[in-house]
Tab-separated table of C-alpha atoms in Angstrom:
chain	number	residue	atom	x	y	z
A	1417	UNK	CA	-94.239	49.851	73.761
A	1418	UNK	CA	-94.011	46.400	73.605
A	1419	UNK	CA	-91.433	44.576	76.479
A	1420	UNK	CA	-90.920	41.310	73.762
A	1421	UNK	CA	-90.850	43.198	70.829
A	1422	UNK	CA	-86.552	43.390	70.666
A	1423	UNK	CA	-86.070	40.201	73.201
A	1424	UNK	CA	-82.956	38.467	72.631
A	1425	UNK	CA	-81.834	41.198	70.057
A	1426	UNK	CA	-79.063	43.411	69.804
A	1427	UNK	CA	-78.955	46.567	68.419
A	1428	UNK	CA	-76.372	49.628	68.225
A	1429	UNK	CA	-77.867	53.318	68.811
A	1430	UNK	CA	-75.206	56.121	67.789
A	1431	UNK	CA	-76.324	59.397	69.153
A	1432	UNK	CA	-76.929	57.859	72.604
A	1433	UNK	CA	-75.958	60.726	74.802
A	1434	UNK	CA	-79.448	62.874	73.880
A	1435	UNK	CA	-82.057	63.257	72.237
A	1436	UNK	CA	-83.818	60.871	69.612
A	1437	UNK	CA	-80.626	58.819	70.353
A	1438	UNK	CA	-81.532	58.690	74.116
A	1439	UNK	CA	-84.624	57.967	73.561
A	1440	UNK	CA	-83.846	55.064	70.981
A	1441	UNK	CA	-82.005	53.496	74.010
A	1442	UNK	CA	-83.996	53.583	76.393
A	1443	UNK	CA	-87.295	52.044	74.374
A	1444	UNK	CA	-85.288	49.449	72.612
A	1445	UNK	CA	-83.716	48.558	76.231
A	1446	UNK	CA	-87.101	48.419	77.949
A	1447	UNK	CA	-88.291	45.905	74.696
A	1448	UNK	CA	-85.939	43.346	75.794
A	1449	UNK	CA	-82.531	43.938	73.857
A	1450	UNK	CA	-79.098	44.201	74.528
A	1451	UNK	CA	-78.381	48.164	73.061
A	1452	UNK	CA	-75.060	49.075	72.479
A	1453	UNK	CA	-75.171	53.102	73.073
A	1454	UNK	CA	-72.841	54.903	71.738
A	1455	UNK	CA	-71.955	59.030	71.147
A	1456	UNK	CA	-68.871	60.984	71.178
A	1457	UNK	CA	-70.331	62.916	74.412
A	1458	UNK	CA	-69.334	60.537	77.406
A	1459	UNK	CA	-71.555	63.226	79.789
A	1460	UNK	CA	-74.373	63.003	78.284
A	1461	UNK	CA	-73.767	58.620	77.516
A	1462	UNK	CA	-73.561	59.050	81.459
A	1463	UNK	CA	-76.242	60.872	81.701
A	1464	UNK	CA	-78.599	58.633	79.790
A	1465	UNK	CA	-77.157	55.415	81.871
A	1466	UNK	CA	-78.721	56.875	85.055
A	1467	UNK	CA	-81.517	57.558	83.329
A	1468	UNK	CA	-81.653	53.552	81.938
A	1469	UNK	CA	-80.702	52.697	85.849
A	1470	UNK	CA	-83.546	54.906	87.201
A	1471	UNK	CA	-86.291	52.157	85.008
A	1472	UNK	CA	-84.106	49.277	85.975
A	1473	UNK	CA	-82.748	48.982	82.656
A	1474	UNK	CA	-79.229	48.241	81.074
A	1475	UNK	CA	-77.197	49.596	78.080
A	1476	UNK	CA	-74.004	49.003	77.112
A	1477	UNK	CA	-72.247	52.727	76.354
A	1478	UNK	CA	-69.795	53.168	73.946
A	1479	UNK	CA	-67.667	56.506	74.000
A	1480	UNK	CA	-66.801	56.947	70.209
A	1481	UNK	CA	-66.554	58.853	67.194
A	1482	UNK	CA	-68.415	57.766	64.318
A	1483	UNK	CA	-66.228	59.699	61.829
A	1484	UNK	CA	-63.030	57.643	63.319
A	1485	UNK	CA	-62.603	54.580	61.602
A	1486	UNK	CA	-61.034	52.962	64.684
A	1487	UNK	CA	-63.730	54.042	66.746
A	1488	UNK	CA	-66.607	52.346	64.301
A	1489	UNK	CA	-64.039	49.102	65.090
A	1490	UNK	CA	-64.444	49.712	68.569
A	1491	UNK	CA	-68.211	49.756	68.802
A	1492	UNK	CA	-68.414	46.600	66.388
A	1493	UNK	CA	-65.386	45.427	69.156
A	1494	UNK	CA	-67.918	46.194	72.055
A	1495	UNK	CA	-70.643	43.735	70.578
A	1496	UNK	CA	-68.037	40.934	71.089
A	1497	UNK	CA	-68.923	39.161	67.888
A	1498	UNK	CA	-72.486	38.796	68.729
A	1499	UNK	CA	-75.284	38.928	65.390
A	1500	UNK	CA	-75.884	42.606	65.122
A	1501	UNK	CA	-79.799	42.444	64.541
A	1502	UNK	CA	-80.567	46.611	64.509
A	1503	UNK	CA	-78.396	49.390	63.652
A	1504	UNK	CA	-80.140	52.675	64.360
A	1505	UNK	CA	-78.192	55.509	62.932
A	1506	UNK	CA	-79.383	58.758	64.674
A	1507	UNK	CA	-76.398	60.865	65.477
A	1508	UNK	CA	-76.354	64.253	63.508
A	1509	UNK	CA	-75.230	67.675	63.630
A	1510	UNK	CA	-76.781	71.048	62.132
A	1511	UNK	CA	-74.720	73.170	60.067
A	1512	UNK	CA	-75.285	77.027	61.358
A	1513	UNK	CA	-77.546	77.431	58.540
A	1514	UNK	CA	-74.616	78.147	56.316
A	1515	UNK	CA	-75.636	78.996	52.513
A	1516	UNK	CA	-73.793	77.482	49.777
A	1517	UNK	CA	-71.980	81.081	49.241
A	1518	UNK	CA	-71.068	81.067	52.901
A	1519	UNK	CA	-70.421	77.142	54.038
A	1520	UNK	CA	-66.681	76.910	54.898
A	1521	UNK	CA	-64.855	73.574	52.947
A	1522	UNK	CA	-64.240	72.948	57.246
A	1523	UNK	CA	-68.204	72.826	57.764
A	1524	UNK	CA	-69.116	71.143	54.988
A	1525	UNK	CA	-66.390	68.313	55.524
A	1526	UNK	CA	-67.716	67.917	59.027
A	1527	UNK	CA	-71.460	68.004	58.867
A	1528	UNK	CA	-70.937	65.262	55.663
A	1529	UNK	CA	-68.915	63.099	58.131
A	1530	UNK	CA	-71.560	63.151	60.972
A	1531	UNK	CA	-74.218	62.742	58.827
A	1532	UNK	CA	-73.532	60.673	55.924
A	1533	UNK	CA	-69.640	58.779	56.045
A	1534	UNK	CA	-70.236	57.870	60.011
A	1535	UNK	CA	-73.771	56.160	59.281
A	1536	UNK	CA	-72.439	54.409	55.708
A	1537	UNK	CA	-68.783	53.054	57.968
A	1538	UNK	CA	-71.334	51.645	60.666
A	1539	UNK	CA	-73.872	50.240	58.276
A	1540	UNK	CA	-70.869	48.748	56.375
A	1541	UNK	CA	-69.586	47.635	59.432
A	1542	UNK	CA	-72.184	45.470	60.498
A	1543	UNK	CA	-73.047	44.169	56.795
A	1544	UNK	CA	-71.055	41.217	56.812
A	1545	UNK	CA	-72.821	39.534	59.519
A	1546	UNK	CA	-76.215	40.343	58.516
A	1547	UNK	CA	-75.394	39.013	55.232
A	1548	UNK	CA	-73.988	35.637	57.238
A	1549	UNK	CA	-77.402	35.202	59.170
A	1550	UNK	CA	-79.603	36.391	56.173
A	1551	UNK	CA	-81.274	38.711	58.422
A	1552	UNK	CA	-81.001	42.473	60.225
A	1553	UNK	CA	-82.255	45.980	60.032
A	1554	UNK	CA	-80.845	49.499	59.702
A	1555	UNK	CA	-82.872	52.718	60.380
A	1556	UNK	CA	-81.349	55.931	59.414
A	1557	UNK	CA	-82.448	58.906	61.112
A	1558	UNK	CA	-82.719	61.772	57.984
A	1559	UNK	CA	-84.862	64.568	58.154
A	1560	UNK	CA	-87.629	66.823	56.925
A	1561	UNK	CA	-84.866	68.335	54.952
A	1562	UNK	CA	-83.857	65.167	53.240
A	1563	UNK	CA	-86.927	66.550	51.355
A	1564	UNK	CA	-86.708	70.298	50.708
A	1565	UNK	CA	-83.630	72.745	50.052
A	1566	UNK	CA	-84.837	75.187	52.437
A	1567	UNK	CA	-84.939	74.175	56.122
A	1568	UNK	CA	-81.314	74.304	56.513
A	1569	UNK	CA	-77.834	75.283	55.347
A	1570	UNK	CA	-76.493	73.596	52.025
A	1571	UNK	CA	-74.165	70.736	54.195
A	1572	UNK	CA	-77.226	69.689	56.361
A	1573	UNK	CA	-79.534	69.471	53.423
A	1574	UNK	CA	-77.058	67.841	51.253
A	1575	UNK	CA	-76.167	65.195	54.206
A	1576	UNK	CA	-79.641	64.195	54.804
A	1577	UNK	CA	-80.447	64.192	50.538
A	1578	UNK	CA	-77.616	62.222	50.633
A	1579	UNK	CA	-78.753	59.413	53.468
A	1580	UNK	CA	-81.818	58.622	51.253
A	1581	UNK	CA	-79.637	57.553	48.484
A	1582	UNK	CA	-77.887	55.034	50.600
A	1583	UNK	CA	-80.584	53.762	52.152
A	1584	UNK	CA	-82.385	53.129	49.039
A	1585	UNK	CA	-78.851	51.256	47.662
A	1586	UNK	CA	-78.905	49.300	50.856
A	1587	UNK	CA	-82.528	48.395	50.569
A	1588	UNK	CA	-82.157	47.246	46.993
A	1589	UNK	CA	-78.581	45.210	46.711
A	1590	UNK	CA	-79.109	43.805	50.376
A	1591	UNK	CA	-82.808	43.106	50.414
A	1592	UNK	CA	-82.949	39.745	48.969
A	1593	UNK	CA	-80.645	38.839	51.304
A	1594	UNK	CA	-82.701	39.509	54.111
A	1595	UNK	CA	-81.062	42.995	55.167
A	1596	UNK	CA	-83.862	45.998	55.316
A	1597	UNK	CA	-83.239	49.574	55.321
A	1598	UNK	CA	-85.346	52.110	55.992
A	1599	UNK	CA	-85.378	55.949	56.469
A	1600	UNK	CA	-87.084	57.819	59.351
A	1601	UNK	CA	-87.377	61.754	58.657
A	1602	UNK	CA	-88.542	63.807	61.670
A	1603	UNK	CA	-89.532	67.497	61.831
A	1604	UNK	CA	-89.018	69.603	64.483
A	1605	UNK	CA	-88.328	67.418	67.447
A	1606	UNK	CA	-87.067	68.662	71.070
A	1607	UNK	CA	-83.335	67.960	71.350
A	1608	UNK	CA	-80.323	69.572	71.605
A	1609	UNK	CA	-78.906	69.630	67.788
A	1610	UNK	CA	-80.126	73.071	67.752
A	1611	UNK	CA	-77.027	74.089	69.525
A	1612	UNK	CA	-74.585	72.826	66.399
A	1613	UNK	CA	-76.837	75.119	64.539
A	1614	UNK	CA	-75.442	78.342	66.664
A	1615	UNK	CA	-74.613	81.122	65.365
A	1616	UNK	CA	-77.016	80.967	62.012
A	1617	UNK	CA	-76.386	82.946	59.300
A	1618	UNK	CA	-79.448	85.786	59.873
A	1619	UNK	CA	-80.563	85.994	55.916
A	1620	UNK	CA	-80.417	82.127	55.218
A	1621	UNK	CA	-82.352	81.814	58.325
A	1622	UNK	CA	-84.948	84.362	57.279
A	1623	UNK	CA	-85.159	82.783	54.323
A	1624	UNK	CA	-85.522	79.032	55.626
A	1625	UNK	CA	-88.396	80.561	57.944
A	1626	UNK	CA	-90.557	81.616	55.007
A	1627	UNK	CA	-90.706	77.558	54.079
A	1628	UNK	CA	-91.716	76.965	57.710
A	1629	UNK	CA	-95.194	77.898	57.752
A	1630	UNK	CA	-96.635	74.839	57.710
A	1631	UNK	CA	-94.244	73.494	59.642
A	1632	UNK	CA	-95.576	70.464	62.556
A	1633	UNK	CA	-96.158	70.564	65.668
A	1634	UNK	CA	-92.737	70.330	67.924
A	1635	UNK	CA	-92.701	66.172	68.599
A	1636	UNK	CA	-90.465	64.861	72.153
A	1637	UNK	CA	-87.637	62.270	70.987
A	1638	UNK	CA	-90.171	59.196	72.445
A	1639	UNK	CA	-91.743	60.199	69.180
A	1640	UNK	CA	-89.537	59.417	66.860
A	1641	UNK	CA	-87.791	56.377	68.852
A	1642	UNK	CA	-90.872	54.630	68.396
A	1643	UNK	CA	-91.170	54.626	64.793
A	1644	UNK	CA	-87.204	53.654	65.071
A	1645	UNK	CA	-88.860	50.515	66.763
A	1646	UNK	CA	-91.495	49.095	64.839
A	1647	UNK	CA	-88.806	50.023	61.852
A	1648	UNK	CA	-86.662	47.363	63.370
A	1649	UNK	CA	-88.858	44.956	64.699
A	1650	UNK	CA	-89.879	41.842	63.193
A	1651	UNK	CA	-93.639	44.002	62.209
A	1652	UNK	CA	-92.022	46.143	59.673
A	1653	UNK	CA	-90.453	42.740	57.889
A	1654	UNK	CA	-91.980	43.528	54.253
A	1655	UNK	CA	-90.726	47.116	54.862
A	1656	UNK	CA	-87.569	48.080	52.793
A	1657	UNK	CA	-86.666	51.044	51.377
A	1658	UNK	CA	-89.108	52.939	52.932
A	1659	UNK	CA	-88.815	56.870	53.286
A	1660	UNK	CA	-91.094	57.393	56.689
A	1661	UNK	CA	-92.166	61.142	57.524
A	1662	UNK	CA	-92.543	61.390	61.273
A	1663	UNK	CA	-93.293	64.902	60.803
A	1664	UNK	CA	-96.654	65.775	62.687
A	1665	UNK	CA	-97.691	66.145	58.891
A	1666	UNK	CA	-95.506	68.824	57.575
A	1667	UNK	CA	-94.275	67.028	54.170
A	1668	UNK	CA	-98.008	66.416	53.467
A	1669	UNK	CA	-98.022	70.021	52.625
C-alpha cells in the first residue's frame, strides 16, 4: 500500500457497504484520496465508516441505487463538481444459479441492472469530465465467469460477459483521450454476494461444481482492492483495455 499513491484524487467505489467494495474504500482512503462510497445498504455503508474511523480515515458515503437513474445523479451530486479521477465499479449480485430454462424475465432484468446498466450509467456519468481534463480511470469489477459459461446461472454469466464488452468499447473510443478502462476478474473471494445466490437451483449447481476443480484458492477482498489500486493509479498509465485475472490462478487452467 502506498499512502501517496491516490493523494489529491477522487474516486467513487459502488459496492461500499462489504466486501471487495469495502475493501476498495478503505485502501484507496488510506492512499490519500477523497472516496466517495456508495451502496444501496446504508448498514453495512455504516458499518464500513466505523471501520474507516477506527484507522483514522474518511469516506464520503453515499446511500444509492445504482440501477436508479436519479440516484447515479446523486452520487455524481455528492462529488460537488470536483474532477472524478477513479471510478471503481464493484457492486454485483449473484443470480441463484438460475439456468437459462429456469431464470425468471424478474431475475434476469435485475442481475443485468446490478451488473451491467448500473456500472455503464456511472461510467457514463462521469465521462464528460474525464473527457474535459483528458485524464481518469475506470475499473470494473467482472469475474471468473466473465470467462466460462459454467460457474454461475445464465444472468450472472451473461452480466459479467457482458462488462468485458464495455470495457473494451470504453478502452478503445476513450483511450486517446486519456480515459483507461480496465477489467479486474476475481475468483472465489470472501464476501457476502453468496447470499444473492440463495436458494441455488441443486442440478445447475451440481453441474457448475464439476467446472470447479481447479478452482483457486479462496482470496480476502484486500486482495482484489489492491489490484483495483494499481489499476487506477498513475503505474498502470499504459494499461487500457486490460482483462486482469485475480484468480489465485484458476483461468490459467
Amino acid at each position: 500500500m502506498d499512502a501517496q499513491r491516490h493523494a489529491g484524487q477522487t474516486a467513487i467505489v459502488t459496492g461500499a457497504g462489504s466486501g471487495i467494495g469495502r475493501a476498495t474504500v478503505l485502501q484507496l482512503a488510506a492512499e490519500g484520496a477523497r472516496v466517495i462510497g456508495c451502496d444501496v445498504n446504508a448498514a453495512g455503508l455504516g458499518e464500513t465508516q466505523d471501520l474507516l474511523a477506527a484507522q483514522g480515515l474518511h469516506a464520503e458515503p453515499v446511500t444509492a441505487d445504482i440501477t436508479v437513474q436519479d440516484d447515479v445523479e446523486a452520487v455524481l451530486g455528492q462529488v460537488g463538481g470536483a474532477p472524478v479521477d477513479l471510478l471503481a465499479n464493484v457492486a454485483g449480485i449473484m443470480d441463484h444459479f438460475a439456468p437459462l430454462d429456469e431464470v425468471t424475465d424478474e431475475l434476469w432484468a435485475n442481475v443485468l441492472a446490478v451488473n451491467l446498466n448500473g456500472p455503464m450509467r456511472l461510467t457514463r456519468a462521469v465521462l464528460p469530465g474525464m473527457r474535459e481534463r483528458g485524464t481518469g480511470s475506470v475499473v470494473m469489477v467482472a469475474s471468473e465467469a466473465s470467462l466460462r459459461g459454467g460457474t454461475a446461472g445464465v444472468a450472472y454469466t451473461a452480466s459479467k460477459h457482458a462488462l468485458l464488452g464495455l470495457v473494451r468499447h470504453v478502452a478503445y473510443f476513450y483511450g486517446p483521450q486519456g480515459i483507461r478502462c480496465n477489467a479486474v476478474l476475481p475468483g472465489p473471494v470472501a464476501t457476502g454476494i453468496g447470499a444473492s445466490a440463495m436458494p441455488v437451483s441443486q442440478w445447475a449447481m451440481e453441474r457448475a461444481v464439476a467446472s470447479m476443480g481447479v478452482m483457486g484458492p479462496i482470496a480476502q477482498p484486500e486482495a482484489i482492492a489492491s489490484v483495483i489500486s494499481w489499476l487506477g493509479c498513475a503505474e498502470a498509465g499504459n494499461v487500457n483495455g486490460a482483462v486482469v485475472a485475480a484468480d489465485g490462478g484458476w483461468s490459467a487452467a
